[in-house]
Coordinates of C-alpha atoms and ligand atoms in Angstrom, one line a residue:
M1 CA 5.9 24.1 -30.3
G2 CA 7.1 22.7 -33.6
R3 CA 5.7 22.4 -37.1
C4 CA 3.7 19.3 -36.8
P5 CA 2.6 18.6 -33.3
V6 CA 1.2 15.0 -33.0
T7 CA -1.0 14.5 -30.0
A8 CA -1.9 11.2 -28.6
G9 CA -4.2 10.7 -25.6
S10 CA -7.6 11.6 -24.5
L11 CA -9.6 14.3 -26.3
R12 CA -10.9 17.1 -24.1
P13 CA -14.5 16.2 -23.2
A14 CA -16.9 18.7 -24.7
G15 CA -19.2 20.7 -22.5
R16 CA -18.9 23.2 -19.8
P17 CA -15.8 23.6 -17.8
P18 CA -15.9 22.7 -14.1
A19 CA -17.6 25.2 -11.9
A20 CA -17.1 26.4 -8.3
E21 CA -19.7 25.5 -5.7
D22 CA -21.7 28.7 -6.5
G23 CA -21.7 27.8 -10.2
H24 CA -19.1 30.4 -11.0
E25 CA -16.8 29.1 -13.8
L26 CA -13.5 28.1 -12.4
D27 CA -10.3 30.1 -12.9
V28 CA -7.1 28.8 -14.3
I29 CA -3.4 28.8 -13.4
R30 CA -1.1 27.5 -16.1
L31 CA 2.4 26.3 -15.9
E32 CA 3.8 25.8 -19.4
G33 CA 7.0 24.5 -20.9
L34 CA 8.5 22.9 -17.7
R35 CA 11.5 21.1 -19.1
V36 CA 13.0 18.3 -17.1
K37 CA 15.3 15.4 -17.9
G38 CA 13.8 12.0 -17.1
F39 CA 14.4 8.3 -17.8
H40 CA 10.9 7.2 -18.9
G41 CA 10.2 5.1 -21.9
V42 CA 9.8 1.6 -23.2
L43 CA 13.2 1.5 -25.0
E44 CA 16.3 0.4 -23.1
S45 CA 18.2 3.4 -24.5
E46 CA 15.6 5.8 -23.1
R47 CA 16.0 4.2 -19.6
R48 CA 19.8 4.5 -19.9
E49 CA 20.4 7.9 -21.4
G50 CA 17.3 9.8 -20.5
Q51 CA 15.8 12.7 -22.4
D52 CA 13.9 16.0 -21.9
F53 CA 10.2 15.9 -21.0
V54 CA 8.2 19.1 -21.3
V55 CA 5.1 19.5 -19.1
D56 CA 2.2 21.9 -19.4
V57 CA -0.5 22.0 -16.7
A58 CA -3.7 24.0 -16.4
L59 CA -5.1 24.0 -12.8
R60 CA -8.8 24.7 -12.3
L61 CA -9.6 26.4 -9.1
D62 CA -11.5 29.3 -7.6
T63 CA -9.0 32.2 -7.1
R64 CA -11.4 34.6 -5.5
P65 CA -10.4 33.8 -1.9
A66 CA -6.7 34.5 -2.8
A67 CA -7.7 37.7 -4.6
A68 CA -9.8 39.0 -1.7
L69 CA -7.2 38.3 0.9
D70 CA -4.1 38.7 -1.3
A71 CA -2.8 35.6 0.5
L72 CA -0.7 32.8 -1.0
D73 CA -2.2 30.2 1.3
Q74 CA -5.5 30.7 -0.3
T75 CA -4.3 29.5 -3.7
V76 CA -1.6 27.2 -5.3
D77 CA 2.0 28.2 -4.9
Y78 CA 3.0 27.6 -8.5
G79 CA 6.7 27.8 -7.6
A80 CA 6.4 25.0 -5.2
L81 CA 4.2 23.0 -7.6
A82 CA 6.7 23.4 -10.4
V83 CA 9.4 21.9 -8.2
G84 CA 7.0 19.1 -7.2
L85 CA 6.2 18.3 -10.8
A86 CA 9.9 18.4 -11.8
D87 CA 10.5 15.8 -9.0
V88 CA 7.9 13.6 -10.5
V89 CA 9.6 13.7 -13.9
R90 CA 13.0 13.1 -12.3
G91 CA 11.5 10.3 -10.2
E92 CA 10.9 6.6 -10.7
P93 CA 11.0 5.8 -14.5
V94 CA 7.8 4.5 -16.1
N95 CA 7.2 3.1 -19.6
L96 CA 4.4 5.3 -20.8
L97 CA 3.7 9.0 -21.2
E98 CA 0.1 8.1 -20.1
R99 CA 1.4 6.9 -16.7
L100 CA 3.7 9.9 -16.3
A101 CA 0.8 12.3 -17.1
Q102 CA -1.4 10.5 -14.5
R103 CA 1.3 10.9 -11.9
L104 CA 1.6 14.6 -12.7
A105 CA -2.2 15.0 -12.5
D106 CA -2.1 13.2 -9.1
R107 CA 0.5 15.7 -7.9
C108 CA -1.6 18.7 -9.0
L109 CA -4.7 17.3 -7.3
A110 CA -2.8 16.8 -4.1
E111 CA -3.0 20.6 -3.9
P112 CA -6.2 21.0 -1.8
R113 CA -7.6 24.0 -3.8
V114 CA -7.3 22.3 -7.2
V115 CA -10.6 21.0 -8.5
A116 CA -9.5 19.7 -11.9
V117 CA -6.4 19.7 -14.0
D118 CA -5.3 19.3 -17.7
V119 CA -1.8 17.8 -18.0
R120 CA 0.1 17.5 -21.2
V121 CA 3.5 15.8 -21.4
H122 CA 5.7 16.2 -24.4
K123 CA 8.6 14.1 -25.5
P124 CA 10.1 16.3 -28.2
D125 CA 13.1 14.2 -28.8
A126 CA 11.3 10.8 -28.8
P127 CA 13.4 8.2 -30.6
I128 CA 11.2 7.9 -33.7
P129 CA 12.8 7.3 -37.1
E130 CA 10.9 10.1 -38.8
D131 CA 11.1 13.9 -38.8
L132 CA 8.6 14.4 -36.0
A133 CA 8.5 17.8 -34.2
D134 CA 6.8 16.6 -31.0
V135 CA 4.7 13.9 -29.5
S136 CA 2.6 14.5 -26.4
V137 CA -0.2 12.9 -24.3
G138 CA -2.9 15.1 -22.7
I139 CA -5.2 14.1 -20.0
R140 CA -7.9 15.8 -17.9
R141 CA -8.5 14.7 -14.4
T142 CA -11.1 15.9 -11.9
R143 CA -10.9 15.4 -8.2
Q144 CA -12.8 12.2 -7.4
R145 CA -14.9 11.6 -4.4
P146 CA -13.9 8.1 -3.0
V147 CA -16.6 5.4 -3.4
D148 CA -17.0 2.4 -1.1
A149 CA -16.8 -0.9 -2.9
V150 CA -17.0 -4.5 -1.8
L151 CA -14.9 -7.2 -3.3
S152 CA -15.2 -11.0 -2.8
L153 CA -11.9 -13.0 -2.8
G154 CA -11.8 -16.7 -3.3
A155 CA -9.0 -19.4 -3.9
N156 CA -9.1 -23.1 -4.1
L157 CA -5.8 -24.0 -5.8
G158 CA -2.3 -23.8 -4.4
E159 CA -1.3 -22.0 -1.2
R160 CA -4.8 -20.5 -0.6
E161 CA -4.0 -18.6 2.5
A162 CA -0.8 -17.1 1.2
T163 CA -2.6 -16.2 -2.0
L164 CA -5.4 -14.3 -0.2
R165 CA -3.0 -12.5 2.0
S166 CA -0.9 -11.4 -1.0
A167 CA -4.0 -10.3 -2.9
V168 CA -5.0 -8.1 0.0
A169 CA -1.5 -6.6 0.1
R170 CA -1.7 -5.9 -3.7
L171 CA -5.1 -4.3 -3.4
Q172 CA -3.8 -2.1 -0.6
A173 CA -0.8 -1.0 -2.7
L174 CA -3.0 0.2 -5.6
D175 CA -3.0 3.9 -6.1
G176 CA -6.6 5.0 -5.5
V177 CA -7.5 2.1 -3.3
R178 CA -7.7 2.1 0.5
I179 CA -8.8 -1.0 2.4
T180 CA -11.4 -0.1 5.0
G181 CA -12.5 -3.6 6.2
L182 CA -11.5 -7.2 6.0
S183 CA -14.0 -10.0 6.8
A184 CA -13.3 -13.2 8.7
V185 CA -12.0 -15.9 6.4
V186 CA -14.3 -18.9 5.7
E187 CA -13.7 -22.3 4.2
T188 CA -16.5 -23.1 1.7
E189 CA -17.7 -26.0 -0.4
P190 CA -17.6 -25.2 -4.1
V191 CA -20.8 -23.8 -5.5
G192 CA -21.4 -25.0 -9.1
G193 CA -18.8 -26.1 -11.6
P194 CA -17.0 -29.4 -11.7
D195 CA -15.8 -31.5 -8.8
Q196 CA -13.1 -29.4 -7.1
G197 CA -11.5 -28.6 -3.7
D198 CA -12.9 -26.3 -1.0
Y199 CA -12.4 -22.6 -1.2
L200 CA -11.1 -20.0 1.2
N201 CA -13.3 -17.0 0.8
A202 CA -13.3 -13.5 2.3
V203 CA -14.8 -10.1 1.6
V204 CA -12.8 -6.8 1.5
R205 CA -14.4 -3.4 1.7
I206 CA -12.4 -0.6 0.0
S207 CA -12.7 3.1 -0.5
T208 CA -11.6 3.9 -4.0
T209 CA -11.2 6.7 -6.5
L210 CA -10.8 4.3 -9.4
S211 CA -13.6 3.9 -11.9
P212 CA -15.4 0.5 -11.8
F213 CA -13.6 -0.5 -15.1
V214 CA -10.2 0.5 -13.9
L215 CA -10.8 -1.4 -10.6
L216 CA -11.9 -4.5 -12.6
T217 CA -8.7 -4.3 -14.7
A218 CA -6.6 -4.0 -11.6
C219 CA -8.3 -7.0 -10.0
S220 CA -7.9 -9.1 -13.1
Q221 CA -4.2 -8.2 -13.2
I222 CA -3.8 -9.3 -9.6
E223 CA -5.6 -12.6 -10.4
L224 CA -3.2 -13.2 -13.4
D225 CA -0.2 -12.4 -11.2
H226 CA -1.3 -15.2 -8.8
G227 CA -1.5 -17.8 -11.6
R228 CA -5.1 -17.4 -12.5
T229 CA -6.0 -19.0 -15.8
R230 CA -9.3 -18.7 -17.6
D231 CA -10.4 -22.1 -18.7
L232 CA -13.5 -23.5 -17.1
R233 CA -16.5 -21.4 -15.9
W234 CA -16.8 -21.9 -12.2
G235 CA -13.8 -24.2 -12.3
P236 CA -11.0 -24.3 -9.7
R237 CA -8.9 -21.2 -9.5
A238 CA -5.8 -19.9 -7.8
L239 CA -7.5 -16.6 -7.2
D240 CA -10.8 -14.9 -8.0
I241 CA -11.5 -11.3 -7.2
D242 CA -15.1 -10.2 -7.9
I243 CA -16.5 -6.7 -7.5
I244 CA -19.7 -7.2 -5.6
T245 CA -20.8 -3.6 -5.2
Y246 CA -19.4 -0.2 -6.3
G247 CA -21.2 2.4 -4.3
D248 CA -24.9 2.1 -5.1
L249 CA -24.2 1.7 -8.8
V250 CA -26.5 -0.6 -10.7
T251 CA -25.2 -1.4 -14.2
S252 CA -24.9 -4.2 -16.8
T253 CA -22.3 -4.2 -19.4
P254 CA -20.7 -7.2 -21.3
T255 CA -17.7 -7.1 -18.9
L256 CA -19.1 -5.9 -15.7
E257 CA -22.5 -6.3 -13.9
L258 CA -23.1 -4.5 -10.7
P259 CA -24.1 -5.4 -8.1
H260 CA -22.6 -8.9 -8.8
P261 CA -25.6 -10.8 -10.2
R262 CA -25.1 -13.9 -8.1
A263 CA -24.1 -12.3 -4.8
A264 CA -27.6 -12.5 -3.3
E265 CA -27.6 -16.3 -3.4
R266 CA -24.0 -16.9 -2.4
A267 CA -23.4 -17.9 1.2
F268 CA -19.6 -17.6 0.6
V269 CA -20.2 -13.9 -0.1
L270 CA -23.1 -13.0 2.2
L271 CA -21.9 -14.6 5.4
P272 CA -18.5 -13.0 5.6
W273 CA -19.9 -9.7 4.3
A274 CA -22.7 -9.7 6.9
G275 CA -20.1 -10.3 9.6
L276 CA -18.0 -7.4 8.4
D277 CA -20.8 -5.0 7.9
P278 CA -24.2 -5.9 9.5
A279 CA -25.8 -2.8 8.0
A280 CA -24.6 -3.3 4.4
E281 CA -27.1 -3.2 1.5
L282 CA -27.0 -5.0 -1.8
P283 CA -28.2 -2.2 -4.0
G284 CA -31.6 -3.0 -5.5
V285 CA -31.9 -6.2 -3.5
G286 CA -31.9 -5.7 0.2
R287 CA -30.0 -5.9 3.5
V288 CA -27.0 -8.3 3.4
A289 CA -27.8 -9.4 7.0
D290 CA -31.3 -10.4 6.0
L291 CA -30.1 -12.3 2.9
A292 CA -27.5 -14.0 5.0
A293 CA -30.1 -15.0 7.6
R294 CA -32.1 -16.9 4.9
I295 CA -29.2 -19.2 4.2
P296 CA -30.1 -22.6 5.7
Q297 CA -27.6 -23.8 8.4
G298 CA -24.6 -21.9 7.0
Q299 CA -24.7 -23.9 3.7
G300 CA -21.3 -25.4 3.4
V301 CA -19.5 -22.4 5.0
R302 CA -17.2 -23.0 8.0
P303 CA -15.4 -20.3 9.9
R304 CA -11.6 -20.3 9.8
P305 CA -10.6 -18.1 12.7
D306 CA -7.1 -19.4 12.4
V307 CA -6.6 -17.7 9.1
Q308 CA -6.0 -13.9 9.3
L309 CA -5.6 -11.8 6.2
G310 CA -4.1 -8.7 7.8
A311 CA -4.6 -6.1 10.5
P312 CA -8.3 -5.9 11.7
A313 CA -10.5 -3.3 10.1
G314 CA -10.0 0.3 11.2
S315 CA -6.4 -0.1 12.2
Ligands
PH2_1 N1 -16.5 -19.1 -6.9 C1 -17.1 -19.4 -8.0 C2 -17.9 -20.6 -8.1 N2 -18.1 -21.3 -6.9 N3 -17.7 -21.6 -4.7 C3 -17.2 -21.3 -3.5 N4 -17.4 -22.0 -2.4 N5 -16.4 -20.1 -3.4 C4 -16.1 -19.4 -4.5 O1 -15.4 -18.4 -4.4 C5 -16.7 -19.8 -5.8 C6 -17.5 -20.9 -5.8 C7 -17.0 -18.6 -9.2 O2 -16.2 -17.5 -9.0
MG2 MG1 -16.4 -15.4 -8.9
MG3 MG1 -14.4 -13.6 -11.1

């Protein structure tokens, strides 16, 4: 590359490279300097005229089966992958190199033998008013095992039913999120906060490869897109999406506490959740069905069988 490469993006984590199941250090297949015209960028001129993007990828995998059998179907066909990566660059324009790099990493990890990948995307002709040889973003991604997470949805302003339905559709559309269960919808009296209208509440089970923080950010964005404003704690809201559990993770940070600290007392979470998943556990607390059974007389929670959020679980 040029004289003065400037690299933005994640630093390579220190430590050992990923290993095969037997602990053998993984092998690498590199594709370098794949140059493709695309229309990505924040500037209108970049979207209109396009420019070259240059992609390097390093695929981590165990090549021993391919070596032993001398068989292409035991490894990654790098010719086919190069075409797939070029299609990503030629495809739907995005604003940021970060997002393009993520899409390229996703394409690499769609190859079943690839365990991890380093992607670097260069924009050598970036419209920058300085003599800059290159700019690039590098990311490392490792195949993630999906984790089951449970979300609580609530709305008590505006078209509550339409809002919940639209929120479910937006969750389903997120890359890295698959909805695996939808509870019945309940109408509930407000718990805490000022005098306000009743809520519609439901619980959604997902399988996700997103980290808890990325999931939280995505949920907050969906709230904002449905007119959520942050004024009063426990005040009325167009849409609230809370992460109740993320696998069996127990953690407490300034922005996220898991499991949700008040889930164990909230009838509007426990009752729909227990209906969806009678065997579910609140990590570190106990069985959801047992917690739900302790709620006296349903505590302000009424079934709303007339409100359906989508296709039933499992379909
Ligand atoms: N959410 C709150 C506070 N109070 N009450 C009901 N019934 N349903 C809710 O979703 C709810 C609440 C804070 O998020
Ligand atoms: Mg809440
Ligand atoms: Mg919330």
